[in-house]
Coordinates of C-alpha atoms and ligand atoms in Angstrom, one line a residue:
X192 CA 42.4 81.0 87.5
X193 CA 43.7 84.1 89.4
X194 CA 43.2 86.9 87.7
X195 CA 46.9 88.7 86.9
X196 CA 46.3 92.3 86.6
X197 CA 43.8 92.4 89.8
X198 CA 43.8 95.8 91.4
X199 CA 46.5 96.3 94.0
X200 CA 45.0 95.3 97.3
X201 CA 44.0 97.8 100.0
X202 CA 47.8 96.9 102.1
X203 CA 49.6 96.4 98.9
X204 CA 48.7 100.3 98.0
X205 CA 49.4 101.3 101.4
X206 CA 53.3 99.7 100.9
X207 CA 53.1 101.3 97.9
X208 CA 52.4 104.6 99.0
X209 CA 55.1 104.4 101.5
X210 CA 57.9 104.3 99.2
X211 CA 59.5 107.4 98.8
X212 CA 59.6 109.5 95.5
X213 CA 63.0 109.5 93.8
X214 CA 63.8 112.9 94.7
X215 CA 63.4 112.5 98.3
X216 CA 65.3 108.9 98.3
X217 CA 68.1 110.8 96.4
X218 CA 68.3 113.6 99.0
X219 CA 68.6 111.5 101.7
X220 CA 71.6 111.8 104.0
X221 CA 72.7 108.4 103.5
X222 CA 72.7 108.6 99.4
X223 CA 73.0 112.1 98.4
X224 CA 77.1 112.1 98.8
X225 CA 77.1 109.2 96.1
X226 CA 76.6 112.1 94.0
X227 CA 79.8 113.1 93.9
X228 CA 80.7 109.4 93.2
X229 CA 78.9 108.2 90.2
X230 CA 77.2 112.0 88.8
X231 CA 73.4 113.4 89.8
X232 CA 72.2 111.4 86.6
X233 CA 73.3 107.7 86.9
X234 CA 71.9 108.8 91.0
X235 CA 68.7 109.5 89.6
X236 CA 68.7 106.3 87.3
X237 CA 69.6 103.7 89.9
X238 CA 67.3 105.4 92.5
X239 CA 64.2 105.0 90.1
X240 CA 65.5 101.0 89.2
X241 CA 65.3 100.3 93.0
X242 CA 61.7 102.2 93.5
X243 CA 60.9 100.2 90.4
X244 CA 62.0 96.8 92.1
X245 CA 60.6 97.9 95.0
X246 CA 56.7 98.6 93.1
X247 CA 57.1 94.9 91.4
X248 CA 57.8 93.3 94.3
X249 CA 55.5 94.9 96.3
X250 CA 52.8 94.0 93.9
X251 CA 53.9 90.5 93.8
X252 CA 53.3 90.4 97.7
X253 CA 57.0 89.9 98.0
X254 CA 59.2 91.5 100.7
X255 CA 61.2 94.6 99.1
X256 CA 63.7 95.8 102.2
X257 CA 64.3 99.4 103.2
X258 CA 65.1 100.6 99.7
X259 CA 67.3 103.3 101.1
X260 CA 69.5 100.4 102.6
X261 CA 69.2 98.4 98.8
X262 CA 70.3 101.3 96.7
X263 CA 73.3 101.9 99.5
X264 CA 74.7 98.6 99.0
X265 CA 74.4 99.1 95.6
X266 CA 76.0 102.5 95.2
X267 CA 79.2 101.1 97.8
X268 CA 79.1 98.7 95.1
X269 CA 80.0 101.1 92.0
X270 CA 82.1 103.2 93.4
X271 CA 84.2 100.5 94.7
X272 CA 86.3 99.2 92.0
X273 CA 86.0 95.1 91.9
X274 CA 89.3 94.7 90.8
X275 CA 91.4 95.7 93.9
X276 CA 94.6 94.0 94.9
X277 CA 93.7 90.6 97.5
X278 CA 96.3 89.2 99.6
X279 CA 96.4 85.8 98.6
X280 CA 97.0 83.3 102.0
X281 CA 95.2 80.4 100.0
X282 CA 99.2 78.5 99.5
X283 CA 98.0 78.4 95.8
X284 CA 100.7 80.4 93.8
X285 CA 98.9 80.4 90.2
X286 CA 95.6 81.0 91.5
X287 CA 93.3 81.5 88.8
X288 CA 90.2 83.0 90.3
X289 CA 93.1 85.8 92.0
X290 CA 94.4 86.8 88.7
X291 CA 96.9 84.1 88.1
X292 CA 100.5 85.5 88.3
X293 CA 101.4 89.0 90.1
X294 CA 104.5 90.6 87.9
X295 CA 107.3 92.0 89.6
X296 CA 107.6 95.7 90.4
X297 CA 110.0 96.6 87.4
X298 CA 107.0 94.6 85.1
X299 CA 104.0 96.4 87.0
X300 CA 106.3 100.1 86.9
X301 CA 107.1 99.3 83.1
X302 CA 102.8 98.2 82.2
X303 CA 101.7 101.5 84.5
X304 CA 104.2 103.7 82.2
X305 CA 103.1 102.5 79.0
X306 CA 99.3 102.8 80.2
X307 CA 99.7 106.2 81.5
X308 CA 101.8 107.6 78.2
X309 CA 102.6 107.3 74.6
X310 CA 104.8 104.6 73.5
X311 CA 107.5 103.7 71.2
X312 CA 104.9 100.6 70.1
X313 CA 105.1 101.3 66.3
X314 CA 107.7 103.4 65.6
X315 CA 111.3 102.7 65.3
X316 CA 112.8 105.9 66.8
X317 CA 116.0 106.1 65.2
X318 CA 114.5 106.4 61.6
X319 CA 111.5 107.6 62.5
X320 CA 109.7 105.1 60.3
X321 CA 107.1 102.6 61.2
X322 CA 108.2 99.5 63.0
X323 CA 107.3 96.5 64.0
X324 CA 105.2 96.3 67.9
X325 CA 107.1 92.5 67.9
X326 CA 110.5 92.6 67.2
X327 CA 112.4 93.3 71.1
X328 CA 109.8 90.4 71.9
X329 CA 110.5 88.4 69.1
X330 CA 114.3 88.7 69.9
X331 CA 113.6 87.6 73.4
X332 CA 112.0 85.1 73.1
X333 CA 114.7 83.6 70.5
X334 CA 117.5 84.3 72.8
X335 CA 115.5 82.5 75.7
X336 CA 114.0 79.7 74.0
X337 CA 116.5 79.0 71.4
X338 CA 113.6 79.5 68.4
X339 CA 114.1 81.1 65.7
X340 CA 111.5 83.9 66.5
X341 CA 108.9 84.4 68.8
X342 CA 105.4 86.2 68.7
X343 CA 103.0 87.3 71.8
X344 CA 99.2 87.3 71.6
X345 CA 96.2 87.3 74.1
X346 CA 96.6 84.4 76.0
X347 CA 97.7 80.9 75.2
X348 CA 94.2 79.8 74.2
X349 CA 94.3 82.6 71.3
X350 CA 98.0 81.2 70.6
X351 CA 97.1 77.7 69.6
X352 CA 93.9 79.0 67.8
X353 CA 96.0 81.2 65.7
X354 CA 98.6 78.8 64.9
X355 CA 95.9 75.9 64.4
X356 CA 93.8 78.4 61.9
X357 CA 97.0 79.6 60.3
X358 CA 97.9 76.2 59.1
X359 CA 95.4 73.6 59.4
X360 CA 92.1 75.2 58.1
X361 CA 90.2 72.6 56.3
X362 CA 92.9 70.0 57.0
X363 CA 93.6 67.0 59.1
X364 CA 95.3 67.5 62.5
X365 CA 96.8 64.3 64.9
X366 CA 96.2 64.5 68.1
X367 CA 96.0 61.5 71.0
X368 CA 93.4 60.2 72.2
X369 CA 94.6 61.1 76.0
X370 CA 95.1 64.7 74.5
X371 CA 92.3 65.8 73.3
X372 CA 91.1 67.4 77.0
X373 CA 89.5 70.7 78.4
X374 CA 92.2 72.6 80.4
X375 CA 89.0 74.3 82.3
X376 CA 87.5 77.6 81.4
X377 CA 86.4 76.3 78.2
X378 CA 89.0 75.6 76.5
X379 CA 88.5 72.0 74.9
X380 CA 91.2 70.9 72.8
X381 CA 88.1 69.4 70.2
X382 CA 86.5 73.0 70.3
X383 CA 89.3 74.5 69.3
X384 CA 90.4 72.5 66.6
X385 CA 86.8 73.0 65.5
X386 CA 86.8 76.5 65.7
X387 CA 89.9 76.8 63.6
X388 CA 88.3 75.2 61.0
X389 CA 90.5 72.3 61.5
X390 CA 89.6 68.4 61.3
X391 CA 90.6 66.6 65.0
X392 CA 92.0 63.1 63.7
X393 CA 92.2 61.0 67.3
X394 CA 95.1 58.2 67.5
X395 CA 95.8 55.5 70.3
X396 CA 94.0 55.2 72.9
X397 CA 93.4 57.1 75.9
X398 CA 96.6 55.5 78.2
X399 CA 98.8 54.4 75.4
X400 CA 99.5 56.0 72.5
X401 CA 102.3 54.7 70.0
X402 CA 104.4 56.8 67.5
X403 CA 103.0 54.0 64.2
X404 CA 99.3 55.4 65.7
X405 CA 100.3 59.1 64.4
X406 CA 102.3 57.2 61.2
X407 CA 99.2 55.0 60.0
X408 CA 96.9 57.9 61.0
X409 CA 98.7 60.3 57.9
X410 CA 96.7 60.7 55.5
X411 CA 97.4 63.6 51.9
X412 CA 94.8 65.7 54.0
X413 CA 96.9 66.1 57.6
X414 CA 98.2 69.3 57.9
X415 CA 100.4 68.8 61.2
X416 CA 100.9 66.6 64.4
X417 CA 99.4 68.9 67.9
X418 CA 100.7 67.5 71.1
X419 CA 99.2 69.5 73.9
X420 CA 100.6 68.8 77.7
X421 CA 98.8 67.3 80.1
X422 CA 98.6 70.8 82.5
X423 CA 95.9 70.2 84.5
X424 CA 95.8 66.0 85.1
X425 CA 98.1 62.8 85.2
X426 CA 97.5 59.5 83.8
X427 CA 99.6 57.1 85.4
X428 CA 100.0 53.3 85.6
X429 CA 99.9 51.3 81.8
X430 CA 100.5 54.1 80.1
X431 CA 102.7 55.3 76.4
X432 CA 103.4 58.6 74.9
X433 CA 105.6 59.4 72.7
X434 CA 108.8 61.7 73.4
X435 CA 108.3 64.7 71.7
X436 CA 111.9 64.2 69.4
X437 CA 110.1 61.1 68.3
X438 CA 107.2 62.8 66.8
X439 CA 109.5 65.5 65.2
X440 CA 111.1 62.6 63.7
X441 CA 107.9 61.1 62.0
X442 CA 106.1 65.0 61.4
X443 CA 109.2 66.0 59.1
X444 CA 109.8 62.6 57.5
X445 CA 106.5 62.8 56.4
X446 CA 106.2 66.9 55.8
X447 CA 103.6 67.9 58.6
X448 CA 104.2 70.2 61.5
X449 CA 104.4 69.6 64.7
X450 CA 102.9 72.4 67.4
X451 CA 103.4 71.7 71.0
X452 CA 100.6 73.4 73.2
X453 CA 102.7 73.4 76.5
X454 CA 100.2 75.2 78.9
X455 CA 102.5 76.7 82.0
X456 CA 105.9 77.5 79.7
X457 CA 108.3 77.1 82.1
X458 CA 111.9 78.6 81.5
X459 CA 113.5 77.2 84.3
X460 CA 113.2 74.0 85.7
X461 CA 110.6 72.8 88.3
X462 CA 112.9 69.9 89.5
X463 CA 115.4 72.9 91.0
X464 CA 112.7 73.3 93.9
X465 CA 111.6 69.8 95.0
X466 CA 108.8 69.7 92.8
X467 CA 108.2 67.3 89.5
X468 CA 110.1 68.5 86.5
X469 CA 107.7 70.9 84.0
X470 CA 109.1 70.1 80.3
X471 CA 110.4 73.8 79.3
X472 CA 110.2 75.7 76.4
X473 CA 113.7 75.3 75.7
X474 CA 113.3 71.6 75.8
X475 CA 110.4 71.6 73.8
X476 CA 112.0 73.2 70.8
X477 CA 115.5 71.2 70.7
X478 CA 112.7 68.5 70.7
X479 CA 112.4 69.6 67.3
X480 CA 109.0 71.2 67.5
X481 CA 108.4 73.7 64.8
X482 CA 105.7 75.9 67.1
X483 CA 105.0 76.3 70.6
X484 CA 102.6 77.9 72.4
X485 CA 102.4 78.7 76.1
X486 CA 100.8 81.3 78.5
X487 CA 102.6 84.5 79.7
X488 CA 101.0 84.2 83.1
X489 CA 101.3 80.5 84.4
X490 CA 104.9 79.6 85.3
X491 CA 106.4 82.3 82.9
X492 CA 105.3 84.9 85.5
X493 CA 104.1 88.0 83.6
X494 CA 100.8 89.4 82.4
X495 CA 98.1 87.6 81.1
X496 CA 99.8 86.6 77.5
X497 CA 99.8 83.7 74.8
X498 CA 103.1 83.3 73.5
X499 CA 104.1 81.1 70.4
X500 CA 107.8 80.3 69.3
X501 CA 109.1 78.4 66.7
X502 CA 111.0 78.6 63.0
X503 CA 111.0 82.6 61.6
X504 CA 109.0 81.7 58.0
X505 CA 106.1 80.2 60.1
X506 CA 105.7 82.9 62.8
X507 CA 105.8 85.5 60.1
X508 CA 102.9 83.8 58.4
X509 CA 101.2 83.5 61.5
X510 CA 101.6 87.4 62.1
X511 CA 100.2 87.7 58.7
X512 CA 96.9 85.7 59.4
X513 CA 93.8 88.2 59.7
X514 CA 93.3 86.8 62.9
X515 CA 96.4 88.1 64.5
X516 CA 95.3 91.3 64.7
X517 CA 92.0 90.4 66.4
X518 CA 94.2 88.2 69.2
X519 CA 97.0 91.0 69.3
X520 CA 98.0 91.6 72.7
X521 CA 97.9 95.0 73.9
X522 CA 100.9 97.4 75.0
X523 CA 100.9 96.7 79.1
X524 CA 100.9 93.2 78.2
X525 CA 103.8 93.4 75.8
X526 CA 105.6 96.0 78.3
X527 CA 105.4 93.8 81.2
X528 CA 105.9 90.5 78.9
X529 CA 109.2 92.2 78.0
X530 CA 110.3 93.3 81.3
X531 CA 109.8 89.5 83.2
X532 CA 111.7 88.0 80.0
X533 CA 114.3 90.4 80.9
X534 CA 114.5 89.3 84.1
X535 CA 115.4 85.6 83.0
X536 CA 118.4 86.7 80.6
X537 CA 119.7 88.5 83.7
X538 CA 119.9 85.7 85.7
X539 CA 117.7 87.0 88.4
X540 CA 113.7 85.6 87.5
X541 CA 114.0 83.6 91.2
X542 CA 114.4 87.1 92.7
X543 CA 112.5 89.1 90.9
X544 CA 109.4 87.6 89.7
X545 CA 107.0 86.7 92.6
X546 CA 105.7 83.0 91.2
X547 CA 109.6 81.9 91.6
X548 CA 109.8 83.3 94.6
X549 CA 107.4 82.0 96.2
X550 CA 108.7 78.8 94.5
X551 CA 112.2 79.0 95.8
X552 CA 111.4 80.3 99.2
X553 CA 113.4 78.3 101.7
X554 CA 110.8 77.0 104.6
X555 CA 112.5 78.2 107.2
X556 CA 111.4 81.6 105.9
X557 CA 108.1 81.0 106.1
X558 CA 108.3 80.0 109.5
X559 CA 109.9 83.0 110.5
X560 CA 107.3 84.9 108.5
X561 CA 104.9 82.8 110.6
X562 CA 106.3 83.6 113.9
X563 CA 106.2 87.6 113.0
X564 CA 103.0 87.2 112.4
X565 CA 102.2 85.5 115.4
X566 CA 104.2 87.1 117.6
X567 CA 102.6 90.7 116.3
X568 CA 99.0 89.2 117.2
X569 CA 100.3 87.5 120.7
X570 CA 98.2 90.5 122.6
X571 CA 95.0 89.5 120.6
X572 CA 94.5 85.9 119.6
X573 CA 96.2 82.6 120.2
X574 CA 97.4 80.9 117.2
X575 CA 99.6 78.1 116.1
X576 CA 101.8 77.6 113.2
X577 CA 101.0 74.4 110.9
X578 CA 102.7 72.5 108.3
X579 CA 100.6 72.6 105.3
X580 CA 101.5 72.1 101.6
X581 CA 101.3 74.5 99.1
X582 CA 100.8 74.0 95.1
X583 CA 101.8 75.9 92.4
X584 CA 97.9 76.3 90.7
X585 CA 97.1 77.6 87.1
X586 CA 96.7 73.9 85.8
X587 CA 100.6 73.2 86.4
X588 CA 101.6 70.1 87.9
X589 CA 99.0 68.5 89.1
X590 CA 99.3 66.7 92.7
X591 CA 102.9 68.4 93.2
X592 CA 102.9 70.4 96.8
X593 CA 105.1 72.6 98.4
X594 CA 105.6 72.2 102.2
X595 CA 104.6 75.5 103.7
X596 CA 103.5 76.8 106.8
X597 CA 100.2 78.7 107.6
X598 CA 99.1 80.9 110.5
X599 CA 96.0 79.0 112.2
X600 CA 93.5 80.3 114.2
X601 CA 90.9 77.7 115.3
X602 CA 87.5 78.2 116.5
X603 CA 87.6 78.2 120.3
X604 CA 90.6 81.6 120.2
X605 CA 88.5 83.3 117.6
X606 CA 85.4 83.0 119.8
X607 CA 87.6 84.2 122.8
X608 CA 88.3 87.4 121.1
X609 CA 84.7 87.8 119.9
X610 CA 82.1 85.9 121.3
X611 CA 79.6 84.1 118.9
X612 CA 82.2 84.9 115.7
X613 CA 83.1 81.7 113.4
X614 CA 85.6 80.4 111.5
X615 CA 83.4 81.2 108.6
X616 CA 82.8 84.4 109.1
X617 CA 85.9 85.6 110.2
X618 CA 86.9 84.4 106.8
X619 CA 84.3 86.3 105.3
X620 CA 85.3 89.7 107.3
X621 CA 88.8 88.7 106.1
X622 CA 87.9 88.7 102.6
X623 CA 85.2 91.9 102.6
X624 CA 87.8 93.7 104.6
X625 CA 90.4 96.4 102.7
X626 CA 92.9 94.9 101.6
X627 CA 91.2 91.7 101.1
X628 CA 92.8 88.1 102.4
X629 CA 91.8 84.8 100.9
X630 CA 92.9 82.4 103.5
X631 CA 91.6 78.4 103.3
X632 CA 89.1 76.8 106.1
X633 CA 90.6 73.5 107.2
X634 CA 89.1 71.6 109.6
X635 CA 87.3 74.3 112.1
X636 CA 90.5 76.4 111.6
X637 CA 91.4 79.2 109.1
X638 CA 94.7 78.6 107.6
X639 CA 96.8 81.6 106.1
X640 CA 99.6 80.5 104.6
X641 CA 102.9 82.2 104.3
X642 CA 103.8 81.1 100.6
X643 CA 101.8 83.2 98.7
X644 CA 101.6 86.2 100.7
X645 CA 104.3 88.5 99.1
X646 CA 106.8 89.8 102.2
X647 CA 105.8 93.0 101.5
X648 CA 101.9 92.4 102.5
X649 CA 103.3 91.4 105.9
X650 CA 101.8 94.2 108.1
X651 CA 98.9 94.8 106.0
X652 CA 97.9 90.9 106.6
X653 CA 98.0 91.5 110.5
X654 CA 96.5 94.6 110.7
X655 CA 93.7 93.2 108.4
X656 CA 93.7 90.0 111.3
X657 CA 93.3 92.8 114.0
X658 CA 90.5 94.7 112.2
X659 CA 88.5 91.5 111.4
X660 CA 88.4 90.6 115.1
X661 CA 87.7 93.8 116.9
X662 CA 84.7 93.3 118.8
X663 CA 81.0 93.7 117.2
Ligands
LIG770 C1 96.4 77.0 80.4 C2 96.5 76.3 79.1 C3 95.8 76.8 78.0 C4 95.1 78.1 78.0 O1 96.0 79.2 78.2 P1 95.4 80.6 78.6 O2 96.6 81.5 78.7 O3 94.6 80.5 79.9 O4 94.5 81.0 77.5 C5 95.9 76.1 76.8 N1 96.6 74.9 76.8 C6 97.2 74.4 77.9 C7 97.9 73.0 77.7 C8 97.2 75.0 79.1 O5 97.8 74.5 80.2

């Protein structure tokens, strides 16, 4: 039995002695200008957590580090925002873990405004009077999707757990057995339902699912028919679902609702660009679905958003639910929301927003964005353009690819520039670096592909290539 709260041993109080005091580790040269950076107080406070650290570890005869070096790292830390702006060279365009969508520059302008001033959100200036934070949305969204009204909230998972709340609480709710899925993140389809207060009724099976399973499944207690899309997976082979009219055929015949969780909520179509065709939100209501519900920042190519269309009496009651207000959406996100739909009743969402952009970008540009690149590092580093394929991310069609091409630098010219350096870690210089680059390791070579970096990051990326392999 060793005795825990033994006296410190005769080198154990000799480490201990040799730790500085707080003051003098906040006066030293390399910590005192954090200062200015994050006040004398929080200084103070951080420098007596790592002494503290320092003292257990020390008593635990574990190795503490030069705690000047430890509360360094950590003070670069604060003072560096996390959130920075990456150049993304990963050929993913949704990326999730990178933010998902990047708006366009009238969106981002039109989000930084409304952050930095007040707003017109409540107030309808003409009268004076209070007004509505929904209706230039609302009216939007109807004139884009062909719905009767439109609402925006959080994100898409708050949008189906409003509508699902709204309606079903304490009631039945359809939904196939090949539907009922986790879309990653957390969000099950089951969880949801549950949350909502909802009771998940599973019909068919998990490949084939017939129209008479929903029919037989009706009971007095089933409030409405959910259909959710499958974003993020495929089932393919022996396989039945049925169309979406055909279920608004049975819901109404039979008085239940029918809500359509379509995930990516596209407005134009996929097909256009070589890829598999994304059902639309346009599509989706002529279907005859009463509500839909998709994300602001997948395909639709604005901030993080849920939005939910569908008839006027129904969205008004959802608006009405306590909820709502807990899921509201806040006014960059509606500012920038309003500002990409904008940009698809001009006509001009493949120029303007970045995800269709990158999208519709011929591949003979990205060649030519590949040779720039190239020829800009000729004097440095050998590299070689490669086909690769691209996808469009954010659990939307799964298995589609874009062809693409990618800068590659391989492992024998990286290791000509600097001796000793890896494919690794130039990848990890790349990504510490300012601005930071994601780009993919394939195969002993890093890949940085053209698709995803916006034109406009051009110079930045090689100038972020020539910093990563100067010598050291
Ligand atoms: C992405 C997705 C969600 C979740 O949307 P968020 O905007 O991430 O909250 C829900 N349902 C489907 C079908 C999706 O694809």
């Amino acid at each position: 039995m060793g005795d825990e709260k033994s006296a410190p041993t005769r080198v154990e109080q000799q480490r201990l002695r040799a730790l500085p005091s707080v003051s003098s580790l906040i006066q030293h040269p390399a910590i005192a200008p954090y200062a200015r950076e994050v006040g004398a107080r929080s200084l103070t406070r951080l420098a007596q957590l790592v002494l503290e650290e320092a003292r257990q570890a020390i008593l635990a005869g574990r190795a503490t580090g030069d705690v000047v070096a430890v509360l360094q790292r950590k003070l670069q830390k604060l003072s560096q925002p996390r959130l920075r702006s990456v150049i993304n060279a990963t050929g993913v365009i949704i990326h999730t873990n990178l933010g998902r969508a990047p708006v366009s520059d009238e969106a981002a302008r039109a989000m930084a405004e409304v952050a930095g001033r007040y707003t017109a959100l409540e107030i309808e200036l003409e009268s004076g009077r209070r007004g509505g934070r929904m209706s230039e949305l609302s009216q939007l969204l109807s004139l884009l999707t062909g719905a009767e009204a439109g609402l925006v909230v959080n994100n898409n998972a708050a949008a189906v757990l409003l509508v699902l709340s709204t309606f079903c609480a304490g009631r039945a709710v359809l939904v196939s057995r090949s539907q009922a899925v986790e879309i990653g993140g957390g969000f099950r389809i089951p969880d949801v339902l549950r949350q909502s207060g909802a009771r998940l009724v599973e019909v068919g099976t998990t490949n084939r699912t017939y129209v008479r399973d929903y029919s037989e499944a009706i009971s007095d207690d089933t409030a409405a028919i959910l259909s959710v899309h499958w974003s993020n997976f495929r089932i393919i082979g022996f396989t039945v679902q049925p169309e979406l009219g055909e279920l608004a055929e049975l819901a109404h015949a039979r008085g239940l609702l029918l809500i359509e969780d379509l995930g990516s909520g596209a407005l134009l179509d996929t097909a256009a660009y070589g890829l598999a065709h994304e059902p639309t939100v346009q599509e989706a209501i002529a279907a005859g679905a009463d509500l839909v519900c998709f994300s602001g920042d997948k395909l639709l190519g604005g901030p993080q958003a849920g939005i939910i269309v569908g008839r006027r009496e129904l969205i008004d009651q959802v608006e009405r639910h306590p909820l709502a207000r807990a899921l509201r959406a806040d006014k960059t996100a509606l500012a920038g929301t309003a500002v990409t739909l904008r940009h698809y009743l001009r006509g001009e969402a493949i120029e303007k927003i970045p995800v269709w952009r990158m999208i519709a970008t011929p591949l003979a540009a990205l060649e030519a964005r590949c040779q720039t690149w190239q020829s800009a590092l000729r004097d440095l580093v050998e590299t070689e353009i490669v086909a690769t394929d691209a996808t469009v991310g954010g659990g939307s069609l799964p298995g589609e690819t874009l062809p693409s091409r990618a800068l590659a630098l391989g492992a024998e010219a990286i290791a000509e520039v600097v001796p000793g350096l890896t494919v690794e870690e130039l990848a990890r210089r790349l990504r510490t670096g300012q601005p930071p680059v994601v780009g993919r390791v394939e195969a002993d070579r890093l890949l940085l592909d053209a698709r995803t970096v916006l034109p406009e990051q051009d110079e930045a990326l090689v100038e972020a290539l020539r910093r990563s392999l100067a010598i050291s």
